PDB file of C-alpha atoms in Angstrom:
ATOM      1  CA  UNK R   1     -51.697  60.811-196.408  1.00 62.00           C
ATOM      2  CA  UNK R   2     -53.890  63.064-194.284  1.00 67.00           C
ATOM      3  CA  UNK R   3     -55.693  65.960-195.928  1.00 73.00           C
ATOM      4  CA  UNK R   4     -53.658  68.556-194.008  1.00 72.00           C
ATOM      5  CA  UNK R   5     -50.530  67.507-195.937  1.00 72.00           C
ATOM      6  CA  UNK R   6     -52.138  68.993-199.043  1.00 78.00           C
ATOM      7  CA  UNK R   7     -51.801  72.435-197.437  1.00 82.00           C
ATOM      8  CA  UNK R   8     -48.024  72.120-197.016  1.00 86.00           C
ATOM      9  CA  UNK R   9     -46.099  73.768-199.882  1.00 88.00           C
ATOM     10  CA  UNK R  10     -44.523  71.096-202.089  1.00 89.00           C
ATOM     11  CA  UNK R  11     -41.100  72.682-201.702  1.00 92.00           C
ATOM     12  CA  UNK R  12     -41.303  72.140-197.933  1.00 91.00           C
ATOM     13  CA  UNK R  13     -41.897  68.403-197.708  1.00 90.00           C
ATOM     14  CA  UNK R  14     -40.537  65.157-199.045  1.00 91.00           C
ATOM     15  CA  UNK R  15     -41.801  61.738-198.042  1.00 91.00           C
ATOM     16  CA  UNK R  16     -39.490  58.908-197.056  1.00 95.00           C
ATOM     17  CA  UNK R  17     -41.281  55.631-197.837  1.00 96.00           C
ATOM     18  CA  UNK R  18     -40.100  52.219-196.637  1.00 97.00           C
ATOM     19  CA  UNK R  19     -41.950  49.000-197.426  1.00 98.00           C
ATOM     20  CA  UNK R  20     -41.600  45.807-195.387  1.00 98.00           C
ATOM     21  CA  UNK R  21     -39.924  42.784-196.946  1.00 98.00           C
ATOM     22  CA  UNK R  22     -43.289  41.034-197.287  1.00 97.00           C
ATOM     23  CA  UNK R  23     -44.796  44.092-199.036  1.00 97.00           C
ATOM     24  CA  UNK R  24     -47.796  44.270-196.701  1.00 98.00           C
ATOM     25  CA  UNK R  25     -46.739  47.208-194.506  1.00 98.00           C
ATOM     26  CA  UNK R  26     -45.230  50.623-195.194  1.00 98.00           C
ATOM     27  CA  UNK R  27     -43.736  53.394-193.083  1.00 97.00           C
ATOM     28  CA  UNK R  28     -44.006  56.968-194.367  1.00 95.00           C
ATOM     29  CA  UNK R  29     -41.933  59.659-192.693  1.00 93.00           C
ATOM     30  CA  UNK R  30     -42.402  63.279-193.792  1.00 90.00           C
ATOM     31  CA  UNK R  31     -39.201  65.324-193.963  1.00 91.00           C
ATOM     32  CA  UNK R  32     -39.769  69.058-193.691  1.00 91.00           C
ATOM     33  CA  UNK R  33     -37.257  71.513-195.106  1.00 92.00           C
ATOM     34  CA  UNK R  34     -35.513  73.819-192.651  1.00 91.00           C
ATOM     35  CA  UNK R  35     -36.181  76.833-194.874  1.00 93.00           C
ATOM     36  CA  UNK R  36     -37.785  79.710-192.979  1.00 93.00           C
ATOM     37  CA  UNK R  37     -41.073  79.452-194.929  1.00 92.00           C
ATOM     38  CA  UNK R  38     -41.363  75.780-193.963  1.00 91.00           C
ATOM     39  CA  UNK R  39     -40.857  76.169-190.210  1.00 90.00           C
ATOM     40  CA  UNK R  40     -44.608  76.362-189.412  1.00 90.00           C
ATOM     41  CA  UNK R  41     -44.973  72.829-190.778  1.00 85.00           C
ATOM     42  CA  UNK R  42     -42.212  71.258-188.670  1.00 86.00           C
ATOM     43  CA  UNK R  43     -43.054  68.229-186.585  1.00 84.00           C
ATOM     44  CA  UNK R  44     -41.919  64.719-185.928  1.00 86.00           C
ATOM     45  CA  UNK R  45     -43.429  61.311-186.304  1.00 91.00           C
ATOM     46  CA  UNK R  46     -44.388  58.873-189.005  1.00 94.00           C
ATOM     47  CA  UNK R  47     -47.355  56.978-190.439  1.00 94.00           C
ATOM     48  CA  UNK R  48     -47.728  53.201-190.711  1.00 97.00           C
ATOM     49  CA  UNK R  49     -49.914  51.662-193.393  1.00 97.00           C
ATOM     50  CA  UNK R  50     -51.138  48.129-194.044  1.00 98.00           C
ATOM     51  CA  UNK R  51     -51.922  46.933-197.562  1.00 98.00           C
ATOM     52  CA  UNK R  52     -55.626  46.096-197.836  1.00 97.00           C
ATOM     53  CA  UNK R  53     -55.759  45.241-201.543  1.00 96.00           C
ATOM     54  CA  UNK R  54     -53.275  45.413-204.395  1.00 94.00           C
ATOM     55  CA  UNK R  55     -53.945  49.145-204.781  1.00 94.00           C
ATOM     56  CA  UNK R  56     -55.271  50.267-201.362  1.00 96.00           C
ATOM     57  CA  UNK R  57     -53.526  50.976-198.076  1.00 96.00           C
ATOM     58  CA  UNK R  58     -55.076  51.601-194.652  1.00 96.00           C
ATOM     59  CA  UNK R  59     -53.453  53.851-192.052  1.00 95.00           C
ATOM     60  CA  UNK R  60     -52.916  51.849-188.857  1.00 97.00           C
ATOM     61  CA  UNK R  61     -50.683  54.115-186.764  1.00 96.00           C
ATOM     62  CA  UNK R  62     -49.531  57.725-186.515  1.00 94.00           C
ATOM     63  CA  UNK R  63     -46.998  58.836-183.965  1.00 93.00           C
ATOM     64  CA  UNK R  64     -43.414  59.316-182.940  1.00 93.00           C
ATOM     65  CA  UNK R  65     -43.213  56.486-180.397  1.00 94.00           C
ATOM     66  CA  UNK R  66     -42.819  52.832-181.280  1.00 95.00           C
ATOM     67  CA  UNK R  67     -46.093  51.192-182.335  1.00 96.00           C
ATOM     68  CA  UNK R  68     -47.731  48.491-180.202  1.00 96.00           C
ATOM     69  CA  UNK R  69     -46.781  44.920-181.079  1.00 95.00           C
ATOM     70  CA  UNK R  70     -50.476  44.101-181.479  1.00 95.00           C
ATOM     71  CA  UNK R  71     -50.314  45.776-184.912  1.00 96.00           C
ATOM     72  CA  UNK R  72     -47.979  42.965-186.031  1.00 95.00           C
ATOM     73  CA  UNK R  73     -45.770  45.237-188.123  1.00 97.00           C
ATOM     74  CA  UNK R  74     -42.755  43.232-189.334  1.00 97.00           C
ATOM     75  CA  UNK R  75     -39.542  43.962-187.418  1.00 96.00           C
ATOM     76  CA  UNK R  76     -37.665  44.640-190.667  1.00 96.00           C
ATOM     77  CA  UNK R  77     -39.743  47.829-190.937  1.00 96.00           C
ATOM     78  CA  UNK R  78     -39.818  49.020-187.311  1.00 95.00           C
ATOM     79  CA  UNK R  79     -39.557  47.635-183.786  1.00 94.00           C
ATOM     80  CA  UNK R  80     -42.621  47.515-181.552  1.00 93.00           C
ATOM     81  CA  UNK R  81     -43.366  47.889-177.863  1.00 93.00           C
ATOM     82  CA  UNK R  82     -45.491  45.575-175.726  1.00 88.00           C
ATOM     83  CA  UNK R  83     -48.171  47.228-173.617  1.00 71.00           C
ATOM     84  CA  UNK R  84     -47.620  46.945-169.852  1.00 67.00           C
TER      85      UNK R  84
END
């Protein structure tokens, strides 16, 4: 995850991780607590990762919109959108 997530208090964030059926892609969605102290860290969006090796992942997308289909993320993980 990005370095700025290390500044978020641990009590404020939990990560929802979903892995594709083929195990090559993952979607990580941060969930921020609604506690008053956590409000400065609120946001929306998610991160997509592609497995590079057995122990390494590469970030391929960050956003709140659907990713482009050119990333070839399996549909069991998330839908995609074709560029116009």
